[in-house]
Coordinates of C-alpha atoms and ligand atoms in Angstrom, one line a residue:
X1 CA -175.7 64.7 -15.8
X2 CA -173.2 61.3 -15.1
X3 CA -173.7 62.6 -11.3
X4 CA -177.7 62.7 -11.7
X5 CA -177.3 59.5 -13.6
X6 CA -175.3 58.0 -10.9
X7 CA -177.5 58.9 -8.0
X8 CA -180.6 57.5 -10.2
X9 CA -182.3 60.6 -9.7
X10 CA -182.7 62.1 -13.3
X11 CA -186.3 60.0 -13.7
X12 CA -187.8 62.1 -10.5
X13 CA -186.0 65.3 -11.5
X14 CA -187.1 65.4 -15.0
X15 CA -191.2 64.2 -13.4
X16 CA -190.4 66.7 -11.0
X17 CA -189.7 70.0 -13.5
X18 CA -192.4 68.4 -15.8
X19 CA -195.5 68.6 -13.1
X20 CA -194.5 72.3 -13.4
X21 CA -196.4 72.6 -10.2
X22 CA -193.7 72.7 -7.5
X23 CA -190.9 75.8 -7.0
X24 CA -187.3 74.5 -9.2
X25 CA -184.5 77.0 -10.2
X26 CA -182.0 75.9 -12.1
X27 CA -178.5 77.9 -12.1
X28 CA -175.8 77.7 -15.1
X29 CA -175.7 74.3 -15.9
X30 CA -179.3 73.7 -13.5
X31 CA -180.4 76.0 -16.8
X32 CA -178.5 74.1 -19.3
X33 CA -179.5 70.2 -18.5
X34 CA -183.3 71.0 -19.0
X35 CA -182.6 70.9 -22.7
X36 CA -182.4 68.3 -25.6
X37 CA -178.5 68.1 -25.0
X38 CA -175.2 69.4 -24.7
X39 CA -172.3 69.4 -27.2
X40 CA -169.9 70.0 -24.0
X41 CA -167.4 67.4 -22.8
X42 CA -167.9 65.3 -26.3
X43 CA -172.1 65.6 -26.4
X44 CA -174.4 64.6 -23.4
X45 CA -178.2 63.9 -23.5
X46 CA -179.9 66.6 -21.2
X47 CA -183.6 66.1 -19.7
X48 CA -185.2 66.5 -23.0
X49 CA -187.6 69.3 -21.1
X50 CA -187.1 71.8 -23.5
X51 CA -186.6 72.2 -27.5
X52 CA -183.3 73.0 -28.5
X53 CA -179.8 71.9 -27.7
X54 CA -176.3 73.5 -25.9
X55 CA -173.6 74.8 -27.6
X56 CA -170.5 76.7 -27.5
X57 CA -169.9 80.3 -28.0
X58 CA -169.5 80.8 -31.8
X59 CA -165.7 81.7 -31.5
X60 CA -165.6 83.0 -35.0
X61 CA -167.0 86.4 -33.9
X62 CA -163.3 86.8 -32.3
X63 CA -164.8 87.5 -28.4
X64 CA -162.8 86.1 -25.4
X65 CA -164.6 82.5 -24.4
X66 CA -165.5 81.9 -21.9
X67 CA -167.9 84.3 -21.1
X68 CA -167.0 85.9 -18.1
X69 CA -168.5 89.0 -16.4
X70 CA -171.6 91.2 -16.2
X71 CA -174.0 91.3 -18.9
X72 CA -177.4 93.0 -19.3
X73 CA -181.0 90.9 -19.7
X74 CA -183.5 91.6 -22.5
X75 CA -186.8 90.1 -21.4
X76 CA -188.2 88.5 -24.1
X77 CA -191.0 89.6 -26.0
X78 CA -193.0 86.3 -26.3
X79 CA -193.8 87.3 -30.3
X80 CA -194.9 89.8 -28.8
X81 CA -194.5 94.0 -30.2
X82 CA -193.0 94.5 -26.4
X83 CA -192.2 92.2 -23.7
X84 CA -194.8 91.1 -20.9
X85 CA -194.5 92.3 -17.7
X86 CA -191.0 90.0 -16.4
X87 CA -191.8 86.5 -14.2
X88 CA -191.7 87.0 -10.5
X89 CA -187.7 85.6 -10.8
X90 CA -187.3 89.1 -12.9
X91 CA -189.5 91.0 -11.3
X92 CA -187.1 93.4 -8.8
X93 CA -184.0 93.4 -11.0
X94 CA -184.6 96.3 -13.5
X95 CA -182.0 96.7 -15.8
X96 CA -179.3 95.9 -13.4
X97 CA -176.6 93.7 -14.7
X98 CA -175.9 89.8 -13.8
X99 CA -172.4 87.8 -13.5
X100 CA -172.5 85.1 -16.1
X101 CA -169.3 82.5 -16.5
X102 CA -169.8 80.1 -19.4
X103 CA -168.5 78.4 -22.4
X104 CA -171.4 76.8 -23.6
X105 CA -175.2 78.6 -24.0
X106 CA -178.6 77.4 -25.6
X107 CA -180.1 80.1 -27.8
X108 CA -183.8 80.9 -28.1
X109 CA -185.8 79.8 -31.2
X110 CA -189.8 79.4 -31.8
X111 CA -189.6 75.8 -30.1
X112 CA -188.3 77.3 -26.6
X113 CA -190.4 80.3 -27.0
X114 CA -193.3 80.0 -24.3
X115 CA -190.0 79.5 -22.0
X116 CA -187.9 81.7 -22.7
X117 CA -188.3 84.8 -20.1
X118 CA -184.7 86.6 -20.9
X119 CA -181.9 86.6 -22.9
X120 CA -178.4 88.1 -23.3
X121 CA -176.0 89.2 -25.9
X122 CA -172.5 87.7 -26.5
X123 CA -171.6 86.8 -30.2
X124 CA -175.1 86.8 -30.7
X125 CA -178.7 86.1 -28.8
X126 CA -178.6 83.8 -26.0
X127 CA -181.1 82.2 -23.5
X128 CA -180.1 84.2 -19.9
X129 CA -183.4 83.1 -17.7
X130 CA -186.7 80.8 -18.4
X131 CA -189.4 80.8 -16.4
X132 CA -192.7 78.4 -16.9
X133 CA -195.0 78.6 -13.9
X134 CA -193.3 77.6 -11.0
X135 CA -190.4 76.2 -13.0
X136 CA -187.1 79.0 -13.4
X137 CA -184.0 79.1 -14.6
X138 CA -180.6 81.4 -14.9
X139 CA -177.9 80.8 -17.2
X140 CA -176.0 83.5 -14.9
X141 CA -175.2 83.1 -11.0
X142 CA -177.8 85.1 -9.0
X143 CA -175.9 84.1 -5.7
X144 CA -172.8 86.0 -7.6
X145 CA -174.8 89.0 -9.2
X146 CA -174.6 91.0 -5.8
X147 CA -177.3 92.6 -4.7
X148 CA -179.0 92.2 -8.2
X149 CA -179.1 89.0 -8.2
X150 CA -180.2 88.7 -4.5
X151 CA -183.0 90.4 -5.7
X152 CA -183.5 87.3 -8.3
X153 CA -183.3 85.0 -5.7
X154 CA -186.1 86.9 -3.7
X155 CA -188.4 87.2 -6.8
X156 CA -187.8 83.4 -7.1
X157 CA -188.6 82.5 -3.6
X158 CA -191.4 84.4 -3.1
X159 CA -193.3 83.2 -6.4
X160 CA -196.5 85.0 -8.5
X161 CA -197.3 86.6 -4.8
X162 CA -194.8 89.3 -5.4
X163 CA -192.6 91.0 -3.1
X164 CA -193.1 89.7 0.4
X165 CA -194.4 91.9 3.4
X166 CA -191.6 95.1 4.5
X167 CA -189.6 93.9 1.0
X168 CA -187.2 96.5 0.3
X169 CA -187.9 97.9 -3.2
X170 CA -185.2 97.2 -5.7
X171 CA -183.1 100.3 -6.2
X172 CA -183.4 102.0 -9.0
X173 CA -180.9 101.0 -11.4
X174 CA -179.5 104.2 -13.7
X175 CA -181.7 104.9 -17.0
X176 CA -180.6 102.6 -19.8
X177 CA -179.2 105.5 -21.9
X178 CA -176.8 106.7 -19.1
X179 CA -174.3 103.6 -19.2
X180 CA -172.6 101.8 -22.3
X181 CA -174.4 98.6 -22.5
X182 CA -173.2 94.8 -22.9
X183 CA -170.5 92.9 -21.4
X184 CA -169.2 95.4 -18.5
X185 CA -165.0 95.3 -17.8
X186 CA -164.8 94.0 -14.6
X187 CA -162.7 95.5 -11.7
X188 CA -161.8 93.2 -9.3
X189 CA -160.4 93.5 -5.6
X190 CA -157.1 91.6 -5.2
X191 CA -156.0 90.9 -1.4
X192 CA -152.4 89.2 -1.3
X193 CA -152.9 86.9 2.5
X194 CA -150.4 85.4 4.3
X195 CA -149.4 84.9 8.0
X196 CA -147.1 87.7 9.9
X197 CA -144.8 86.6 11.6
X198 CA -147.3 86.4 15.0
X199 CA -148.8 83.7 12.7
X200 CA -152.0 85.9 12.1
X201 CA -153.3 85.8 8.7
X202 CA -153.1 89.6 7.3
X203 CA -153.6 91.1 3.9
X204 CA -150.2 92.1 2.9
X205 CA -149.0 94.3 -0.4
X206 CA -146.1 93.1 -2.4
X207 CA -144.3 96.3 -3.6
X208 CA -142.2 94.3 -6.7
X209 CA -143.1 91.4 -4.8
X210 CA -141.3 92.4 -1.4
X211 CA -143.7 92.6 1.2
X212 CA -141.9 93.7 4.5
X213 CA -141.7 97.2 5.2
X214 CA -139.0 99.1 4.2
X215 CA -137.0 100.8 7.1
X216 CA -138.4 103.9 8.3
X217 CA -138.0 106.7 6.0
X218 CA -137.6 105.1 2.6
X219 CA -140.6 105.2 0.6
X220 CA -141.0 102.5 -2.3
X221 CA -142.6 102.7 -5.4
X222 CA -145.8 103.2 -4.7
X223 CA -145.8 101.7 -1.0
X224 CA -145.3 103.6 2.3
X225 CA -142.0 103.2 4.2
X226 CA -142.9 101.9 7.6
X227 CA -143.6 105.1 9.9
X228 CA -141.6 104.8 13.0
X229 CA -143.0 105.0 16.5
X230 CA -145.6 103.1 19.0
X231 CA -147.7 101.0 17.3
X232 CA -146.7 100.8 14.2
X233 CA -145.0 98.5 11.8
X234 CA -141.6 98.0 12.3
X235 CA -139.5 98.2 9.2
X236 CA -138.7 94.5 8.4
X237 CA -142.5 93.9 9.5
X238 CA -144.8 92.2 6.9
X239 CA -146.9 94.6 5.5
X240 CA -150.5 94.5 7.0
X241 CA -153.3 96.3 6.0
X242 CA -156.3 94.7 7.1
X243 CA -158.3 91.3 7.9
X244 CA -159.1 89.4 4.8
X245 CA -162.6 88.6 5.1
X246 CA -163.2 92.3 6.4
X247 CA -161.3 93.6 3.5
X248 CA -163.4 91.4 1.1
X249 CA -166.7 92.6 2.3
X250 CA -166.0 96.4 2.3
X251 CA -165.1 95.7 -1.7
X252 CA -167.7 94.1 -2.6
X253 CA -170.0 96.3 -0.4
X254 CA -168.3 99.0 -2.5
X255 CA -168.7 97.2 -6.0
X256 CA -166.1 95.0 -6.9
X257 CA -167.2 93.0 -9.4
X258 CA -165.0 90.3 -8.2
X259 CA -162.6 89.5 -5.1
X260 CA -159.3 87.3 -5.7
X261 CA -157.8 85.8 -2.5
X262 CA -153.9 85.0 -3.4
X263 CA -152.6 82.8 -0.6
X264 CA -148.8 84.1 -0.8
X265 CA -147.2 81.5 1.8
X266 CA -148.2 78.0 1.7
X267 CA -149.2 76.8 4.9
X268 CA -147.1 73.6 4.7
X269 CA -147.5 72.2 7.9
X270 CA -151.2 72.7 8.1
X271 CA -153.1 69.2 6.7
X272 CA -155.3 70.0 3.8
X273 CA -158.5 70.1 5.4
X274 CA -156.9 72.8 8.1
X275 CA -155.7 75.3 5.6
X276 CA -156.2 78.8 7.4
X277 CA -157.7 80.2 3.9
X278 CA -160.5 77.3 3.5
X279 CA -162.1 79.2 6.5
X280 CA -161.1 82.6 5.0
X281 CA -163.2 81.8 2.0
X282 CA -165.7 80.0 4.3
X283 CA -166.5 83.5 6.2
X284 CA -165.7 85.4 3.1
X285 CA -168.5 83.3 1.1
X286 CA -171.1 84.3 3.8
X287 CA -170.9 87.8 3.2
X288 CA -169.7 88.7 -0.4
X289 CA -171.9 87.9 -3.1
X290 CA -169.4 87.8 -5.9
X291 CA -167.1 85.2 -7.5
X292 CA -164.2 84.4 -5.4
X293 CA -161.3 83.1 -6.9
X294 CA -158.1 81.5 -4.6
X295 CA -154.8 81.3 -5.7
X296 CA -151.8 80.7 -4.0
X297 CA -150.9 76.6 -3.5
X298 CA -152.7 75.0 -5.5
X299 CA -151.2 72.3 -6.8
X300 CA -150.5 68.9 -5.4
X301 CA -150.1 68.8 -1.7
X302 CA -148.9 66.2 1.4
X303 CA -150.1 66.2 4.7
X304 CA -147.7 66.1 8.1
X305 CA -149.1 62.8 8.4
X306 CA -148.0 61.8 4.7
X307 CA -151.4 61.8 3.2
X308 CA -151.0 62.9 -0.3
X309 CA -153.6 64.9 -1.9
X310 CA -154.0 65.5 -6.1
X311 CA -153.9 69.0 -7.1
X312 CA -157.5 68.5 -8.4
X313 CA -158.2 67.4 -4.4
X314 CA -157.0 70.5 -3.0
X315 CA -159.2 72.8 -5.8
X316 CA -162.0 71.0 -4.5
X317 CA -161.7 71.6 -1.1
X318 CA -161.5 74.9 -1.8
X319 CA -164.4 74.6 -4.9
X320 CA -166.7 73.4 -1.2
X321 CA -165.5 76.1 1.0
X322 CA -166.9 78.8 -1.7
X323 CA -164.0 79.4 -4.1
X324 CA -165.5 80.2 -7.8
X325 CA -162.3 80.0 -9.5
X326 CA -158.9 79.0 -8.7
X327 CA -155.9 80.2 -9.6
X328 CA -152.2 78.3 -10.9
X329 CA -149.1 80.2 -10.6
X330 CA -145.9 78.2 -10.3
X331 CA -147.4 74.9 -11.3
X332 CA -148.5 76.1 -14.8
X333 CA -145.3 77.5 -15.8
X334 CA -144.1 74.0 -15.5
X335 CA -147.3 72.6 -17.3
X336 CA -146.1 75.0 -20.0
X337 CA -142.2 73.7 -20.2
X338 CA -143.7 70.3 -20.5
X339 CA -146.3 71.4 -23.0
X340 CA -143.9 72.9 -25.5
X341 CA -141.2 70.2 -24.7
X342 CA -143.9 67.7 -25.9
X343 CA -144.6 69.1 -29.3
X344 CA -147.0 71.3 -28.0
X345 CA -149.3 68.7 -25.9
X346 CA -150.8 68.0 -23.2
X347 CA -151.0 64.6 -21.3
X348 CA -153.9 65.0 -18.8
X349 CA -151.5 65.1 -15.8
X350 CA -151.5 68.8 -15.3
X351 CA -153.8 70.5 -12.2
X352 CA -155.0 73.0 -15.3
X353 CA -156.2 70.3 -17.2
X354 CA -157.6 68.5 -14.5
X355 CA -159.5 70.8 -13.2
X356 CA -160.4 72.1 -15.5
X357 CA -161.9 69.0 -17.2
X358 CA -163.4 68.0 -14.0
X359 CA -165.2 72.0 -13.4
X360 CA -165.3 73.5 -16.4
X361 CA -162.2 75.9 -17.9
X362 CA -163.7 78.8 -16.5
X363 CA -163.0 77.7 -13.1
X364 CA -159.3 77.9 -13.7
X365 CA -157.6 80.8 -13.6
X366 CA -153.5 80.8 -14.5
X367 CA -151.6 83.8 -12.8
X368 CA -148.5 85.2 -14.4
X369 CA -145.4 86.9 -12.5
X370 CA -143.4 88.0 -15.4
X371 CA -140.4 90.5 -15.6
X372 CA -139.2 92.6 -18.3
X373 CA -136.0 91.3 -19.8
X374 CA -134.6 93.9 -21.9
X375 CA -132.7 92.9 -25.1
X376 CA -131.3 95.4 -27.9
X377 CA -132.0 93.3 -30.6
X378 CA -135.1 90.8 -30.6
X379 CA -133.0 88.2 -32.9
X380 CA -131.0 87.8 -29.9
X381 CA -133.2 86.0 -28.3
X382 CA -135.8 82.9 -29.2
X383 CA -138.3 84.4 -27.0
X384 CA -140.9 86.6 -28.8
X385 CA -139.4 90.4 -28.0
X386 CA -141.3 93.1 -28.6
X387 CA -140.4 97.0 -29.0
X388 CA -141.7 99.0 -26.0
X389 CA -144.2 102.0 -26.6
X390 CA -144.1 103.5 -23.1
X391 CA -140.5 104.9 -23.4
X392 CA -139.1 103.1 -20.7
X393 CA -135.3 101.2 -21.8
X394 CA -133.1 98.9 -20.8
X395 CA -130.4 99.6 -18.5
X396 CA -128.3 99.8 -21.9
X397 CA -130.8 102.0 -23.6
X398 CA -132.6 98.7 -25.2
X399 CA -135.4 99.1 -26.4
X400 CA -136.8 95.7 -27.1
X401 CA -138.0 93.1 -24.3
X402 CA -139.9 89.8 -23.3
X403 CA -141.2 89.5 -20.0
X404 CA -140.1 86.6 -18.6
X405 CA -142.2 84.1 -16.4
X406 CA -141.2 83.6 -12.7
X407 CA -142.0 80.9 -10.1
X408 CA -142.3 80.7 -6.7
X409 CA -144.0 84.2 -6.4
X410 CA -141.0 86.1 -8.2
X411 CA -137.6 84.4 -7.1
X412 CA -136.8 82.1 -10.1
X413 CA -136.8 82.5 -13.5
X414 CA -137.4 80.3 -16.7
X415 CA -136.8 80.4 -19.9
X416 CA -140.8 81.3 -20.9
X417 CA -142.3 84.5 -22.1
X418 CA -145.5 85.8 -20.3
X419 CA -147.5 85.1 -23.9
X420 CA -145.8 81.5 -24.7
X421 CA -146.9 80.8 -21.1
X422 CA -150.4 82.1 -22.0
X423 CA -151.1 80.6 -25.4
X424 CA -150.0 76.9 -23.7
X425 CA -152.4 77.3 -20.9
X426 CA -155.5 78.3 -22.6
X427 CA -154.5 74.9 -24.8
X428 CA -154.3 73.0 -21.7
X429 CA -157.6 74.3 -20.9
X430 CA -157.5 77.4 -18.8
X431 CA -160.5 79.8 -18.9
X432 CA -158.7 83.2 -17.4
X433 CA -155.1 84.2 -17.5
X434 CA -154.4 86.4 -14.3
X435 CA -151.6 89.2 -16.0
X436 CA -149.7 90.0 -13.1
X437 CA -146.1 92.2 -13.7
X438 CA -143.0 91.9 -11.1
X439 CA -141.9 95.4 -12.7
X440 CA -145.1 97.2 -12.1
X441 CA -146.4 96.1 -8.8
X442 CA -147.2 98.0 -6.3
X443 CA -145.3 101.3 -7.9
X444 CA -148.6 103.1 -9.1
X445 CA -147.0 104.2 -12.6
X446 CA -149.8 102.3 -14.5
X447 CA -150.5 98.7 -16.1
X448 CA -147.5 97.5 -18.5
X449 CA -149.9 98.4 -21.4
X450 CA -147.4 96.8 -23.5
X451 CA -147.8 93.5 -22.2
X452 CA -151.2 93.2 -21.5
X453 CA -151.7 94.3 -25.7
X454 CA -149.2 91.3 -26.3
X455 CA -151.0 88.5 -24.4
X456 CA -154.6 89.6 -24.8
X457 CA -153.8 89.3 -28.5
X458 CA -152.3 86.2 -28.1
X459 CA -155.4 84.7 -26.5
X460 CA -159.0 83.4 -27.5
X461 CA -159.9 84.0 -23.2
X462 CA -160.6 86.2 -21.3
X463 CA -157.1 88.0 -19.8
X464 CA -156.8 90.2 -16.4
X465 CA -154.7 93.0 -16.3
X466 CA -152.8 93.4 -13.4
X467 CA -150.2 95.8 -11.2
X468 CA -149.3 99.1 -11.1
X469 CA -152.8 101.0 -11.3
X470 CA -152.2 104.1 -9.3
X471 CA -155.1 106.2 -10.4
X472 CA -158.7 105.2 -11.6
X473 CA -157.5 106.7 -15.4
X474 CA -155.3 103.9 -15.7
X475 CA -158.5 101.3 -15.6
X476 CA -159.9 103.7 -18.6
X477 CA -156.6 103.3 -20.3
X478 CA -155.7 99.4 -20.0
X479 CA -159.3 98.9 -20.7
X480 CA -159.4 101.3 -24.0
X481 CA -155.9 100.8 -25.2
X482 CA -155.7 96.4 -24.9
X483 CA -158.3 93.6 -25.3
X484 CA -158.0 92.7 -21.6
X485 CA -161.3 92.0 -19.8
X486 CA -160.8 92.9 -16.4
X487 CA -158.3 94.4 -14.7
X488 CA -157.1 94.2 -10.5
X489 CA -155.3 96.2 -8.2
X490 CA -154.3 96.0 -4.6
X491 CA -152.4 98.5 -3.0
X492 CA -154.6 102.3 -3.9
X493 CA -157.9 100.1 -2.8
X494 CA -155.9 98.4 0.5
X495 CA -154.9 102.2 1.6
X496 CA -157.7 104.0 0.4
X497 CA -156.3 105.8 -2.4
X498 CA -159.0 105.4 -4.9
X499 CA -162.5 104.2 -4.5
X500 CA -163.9 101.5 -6.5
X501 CA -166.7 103.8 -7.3
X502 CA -164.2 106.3 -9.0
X503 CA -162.8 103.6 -11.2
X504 CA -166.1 102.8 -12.6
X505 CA -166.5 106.5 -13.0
X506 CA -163.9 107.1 -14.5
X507 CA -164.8 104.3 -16.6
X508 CA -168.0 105.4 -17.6
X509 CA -166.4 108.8 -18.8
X510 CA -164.5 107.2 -21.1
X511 CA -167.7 105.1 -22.5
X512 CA -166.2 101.8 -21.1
X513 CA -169.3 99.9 -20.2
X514 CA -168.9 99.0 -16.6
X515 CA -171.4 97.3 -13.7
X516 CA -173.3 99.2 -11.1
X517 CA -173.8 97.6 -8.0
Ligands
1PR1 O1 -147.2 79.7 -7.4 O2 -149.5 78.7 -7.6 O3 -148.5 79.0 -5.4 O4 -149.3 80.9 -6.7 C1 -148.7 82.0 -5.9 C2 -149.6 83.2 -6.1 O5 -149.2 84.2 -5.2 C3 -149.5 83.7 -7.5 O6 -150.7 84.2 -8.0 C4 -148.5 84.9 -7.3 O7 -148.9 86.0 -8.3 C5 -148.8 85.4 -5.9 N1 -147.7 85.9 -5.2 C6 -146.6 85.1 -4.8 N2 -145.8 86.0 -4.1 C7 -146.3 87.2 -4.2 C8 -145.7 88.4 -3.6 O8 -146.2 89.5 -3.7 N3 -144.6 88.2 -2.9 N4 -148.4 88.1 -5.1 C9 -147.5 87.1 -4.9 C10 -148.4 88.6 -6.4 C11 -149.7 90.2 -7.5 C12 -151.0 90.7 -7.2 C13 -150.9 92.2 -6.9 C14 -151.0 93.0 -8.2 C15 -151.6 94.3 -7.9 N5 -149.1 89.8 -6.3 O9 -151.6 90.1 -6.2 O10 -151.9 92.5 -6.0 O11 -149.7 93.0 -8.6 O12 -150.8 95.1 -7.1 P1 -150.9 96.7 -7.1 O13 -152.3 97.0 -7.6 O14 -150.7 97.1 -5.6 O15 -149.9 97.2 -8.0 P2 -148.6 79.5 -6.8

């Protein structure tokens, strides 16, 4: 609204919806300014187009705000017995889920009725689409939905007319009863980039963080030693296994419900606007249809020429290049230090809290490299220890531990447990944590369930489980055994271990309510 404001264009805008006779979809917070007002960012006056005000998620129903994921539509009924046949922006979409990614939501009453065309369910009723002649409206992110929501987009743009001439017809979506419904657990694609050592940039797989081949002959973990002979990797090589835009599109073609990008070498002699992965995410953005999140560097950067640019200038760059969501390693350990060293508060200054103030907290995403520390007795130690349930001990036979937090992609230490780290950054105003685990990766023994419980009960959002998954039954088991609300792997989707499509099958076996594509 201050941008509208500030560009004088919220008198034509607000004649412009109210003629009601030209084409206007609004998108999230396109949705969300057509109303009275929002209580976000302190209160802001909205259009005053339609009855009823924004607010946030009622947090006292215990769910993870923000909002994040795939969520089913109920097409309002209009006071109706049944609903109407859906608007021409709902026409080919069935009962298909849609990506929503919100903290804030209006919710439908008698007032808003006649434009209220769909809602959703997340700690209660909310409004999901409107539709008024040839005005629309999505709370969720069509151009994220995947090919559901591409289908919105075409109902949309080719109006009351219906589907236009040769218009593929909407695939069937499974019958209702077949699939657990509400928020789906999302599985999401993670491809680990950096440049070989030709300089290309390759997906690579960290096995415990160590992504050079291991010499010929010595498996590890879960990786595969580096076969000898013409043509392929040399042990010492960095582990390559594919193209990352090529990579992203065959997972989101097979139906990831999200593709993370982490950027695992900076590129510090590249100036800001060069940066090899603002083109990644350029191509990427063109052909998966998906949130993209990028971590890896952000955080406050200096050009060769000495150009300094702010943390919250690098997000952006990437923010314009197609990035949904970025995500903070190293820097928000040291946000955290400072946070707790303050008394527990913040002073603005951090990337998280600037970014997040500037694009919303679900925008920012806060990845985690912990590492078991194993203690025998938890009053040993001031950071919060907790007995291990997977029957794994200490090198001593302990059977306590914290997982410490790691910078600089695993090599240091500090003195910060994975859910200290956690609890300061959702105060600081991240929307995501990003669970990562040194221990785990790349080994295919599972997700830590242990400390995924620990800091997706330590949390109020929404919390990724990550490393380790070796088998689709360990998505089932992070999902039914921890609040977590997604969880990622790398290496069994990079070498074509397990399908994305298994996951979710296994998923839907164990009645964990997942998205089809
Ligand atoms: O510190 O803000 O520049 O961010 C650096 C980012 O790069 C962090 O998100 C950090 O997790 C990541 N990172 C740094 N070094 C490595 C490495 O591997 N050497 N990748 C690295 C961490 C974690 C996941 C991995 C899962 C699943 N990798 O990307 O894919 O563990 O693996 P699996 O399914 O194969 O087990 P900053």
């Amino acid at each position: 609204m201050g941008a509208l404001k500030e560009r004088k264009l919220l008198a034509a805008l607000r004649d412009y919806v109210a003629a009601g006779d030209r084409p206007f979809l609004g998108i999230c917070l396109g949705l969300q300014l057509l109303f009275e007002g929002s209580e976000e960012n302190g209160g802001v006056e909205g259009l005053g187009l339609i009855p009823g005000r924004v607010e946030r998620f009622d947090e006292s129903k215990g769910l993870p705000i923000p909002h994040i994921g795939w969520n089913d539509l109920a097409l309002a009924t209009k006071g109706g017995a049944s609903p109407p046949p859906p608007p021409p922006l709902l026409s080919r979409l069935g009962d298909r889920r849609v990506y929503f990614v919100h903290s804030f939501r209006a919710v439908p009453s008698v007032a808003n009725a006649e434009w209220v065309a769909a809602t959703s369910e997340y700690a209660g009723d909310f409004v999901a689409a409107l539709s008024r002649g040839s005005v629309a409206a999505t709370q969720f992110h069509p151009e994220k939905s995947g090919a559901a929501g591409l289908d919105v987009l075409r109902g949309f743009l080719e109006g009351p007319g219906g589907p236009g001439p040769g218009a593929s017809p909407s695939p069937a979506a499974p019958p209702r009863a077949a699939r657990a419904r509400g928020l789906a657990k999302r599985v999401i694609a993670c491809l680990d980039v950096r440049a070989n050592d030709a300089g290309d940039l390759v997906v690579t797989k960290g096995d415990q963080y160590d992504v050079r081949e291991a010499p010929s002959g010595e498996a590890q973990g879960g990786a595969r030693a580096a076969a000898s002979g013409p043509g392929q990797p040399a042990s010492g090589d960095v582990r390559n296994l594919g193209k990352p835009v090529d990579l992203a599109a065959r997972y989101y073609a097979e139906g990831a419900d999200e593709v993370t990008f982490l950027n695992i070498t900076g590129f510090r002699d590249a100036p800001l606007a060069d940066l090899p992965m603002l083109a990644v995410l350029r191509a990427a953005s063109e052909r998966v249809f998906v949130p993209l999140t990028v971590g890896g560097g952000i955080r406050e950067a200096t050009d060769p020429d000495g150009t300094r640019h702010s943390a919250l200038e690098v997000a952006a760059e990437y923010f314009r290049s197609g990035a949904d969501k970025v995500s903070i390693g190293s820097d928000a350990v040291e946000a955290a230090l400072a946070w707790y060293a303050r008394g527990r508060r913040g002073d603005g200054g951090s990337a998280i809290e600037r970014i997040s103030w500037a694009y919303g907290a679900q925008a920012v995403v806060v990845s985690v490299d912990p590492r078991r520390v194993w203690v025998a007795d938890p009053r040993s130690t001031p950071r919060p220890a907790v007995r291990v349930t997977d029957g794994r001990r200490g090198p001593g036979g302990e059977e306590f531990c914290w997982w410490q937090c790691t910078v600089r992609g695993g090599r240091e230490g500090r003195d910060l447990d994975a859910v200290e780290l956690a609890v300061a950054c959702e105060a600081l105003g991240a929307g995501e944590i990003l669970l990562n685990c040194i221990d785990r990766d790349g080994t295919g023994e599972g997700f830590d369930l242990d400390l995924v419980r620990a800091v997706s009960d330590a949390v109020g959002i929404p919390v990724i489980a990550s490393s380790g998954a070796g088998r689709p039954a360990h998505f089932a088991e992070v999902f039914a055994a921890t609040g977590c609300s997604a969880a990622l792997a790398a290496g069994i989707f990079h070498r074509k271990e397990v399908g994305i499509s298994e996951v979710k099958g296994a998923m839907d076996e164990a009645g964990i309510p997942s998205r089809v594509a």
